[in-house]
Amino acid sequence: KVLSEHWTLKSGAKYTYNEINSDATYRYLNGGAWVPSVVDDYDISYTENIGALYAIASMRYGRWSAVAGLRGEYTYTYGKGADMDDSYFSLFPNANLSYSLDAEGKHSIVAQYSRTISRPGFWNLTPNRMQISDYTYQTGNPLLAPAYEQDISLTLVLGHRYTLTAGVELQKDEINQTIRADKDNPDMLGIHWVNFDNTKTWYASVSLPFQPTKWMQLNIQANYMRRGQRLDQHAPESFQNILMANAATTITLPANFFIDLSYSYQSRVELGNVA
């Protein structure tokens, strides 16, 4: 729908149906007959229904342009094997606002915001207990909530080529695993899916494409993160600094021969939530 020379509006609907069929039966051969094993059978088959309505408004006025959208989603999940279900409604706003620093539009500043979701699969939700060893088992969590992430960033674009971005990711109810002693048998360890407390990650990235000569192209990219994480569900938030960079160059030789050179670097990363 064209509202004016500066404004347009789009709207629509979407429906997604997912069906997963997965089960395991454990038997062993004894005297020519297959008999049940000590390991429990399990069925993590489930269906997922997602219905969504969305609207997107676009604006362009002089050096300003903007896109703003809102999506509402209703999710219903039903487990065939565990005979359990879950449903929830979520709103997902997003926005993009840009301003051209020059009349030609070669240089600009772009501000962005988005909210996304990570849905727990039925493997995470089913309460079925799956024995891993004599001392370890794994089970799902029917009360697991979906995880949401908000991303806010600001990008500087120079000459349609060079970009510098800085932003923050706000993570809510991150879905992760933790190990705990079984309440009925302290010698047995259970691996459980839980929602971790909120965390945040600050980041910055730069992209620098160069062409020093007609026969050489060079691309440099670097990403920095100050990543927040927790060793356990309610443990204090700790931060680690991560730097990743890569450079790639292509050299053109006579007779259509080429030389490609690349280099990648990643700083030390520490991950873990097992005590």
Short mmCIF file of C-alpha atoms in Angstrom, two decimals, residues 129 137 180-190 192:
data_model
loop_
_atom_site.label_atom_id
_atom_site.label_comp_id
_atom_site.label_asym_id
_atom_site.label_seq_id
_atom_site.Cartn_x
_atom_site.Cartn_y
_atom_site.Cartn_z
CA ARG A 129 15.33 -39.71 30.91
CA TYR A 137 21.87 -39.36 32.35
CA ARG A 180 23.67 -31.45 38.75
CA ALA A 181 23.77 -34.33 41.19
CA ASP A 182 20.59 -36.41 41.20
CA LYS A 183 18.47 -35.64 44.27
CA ASP A 184 17.71 -39.34 44.85
CA ASN A 185 21.22 -40.62 44.11
CA PRO A 186 24.05 -38.10 44.68
CA ASP A 187 26.50 -40.44 42.89
CA MET A 188 24.50 -39.98 39.67
CA LEU A 189 24.94 -36.83 37.58
CA GLY A 190 22.07 -35.42 35.51
CA HIS A 192 19.60 -30.78 32.39
#
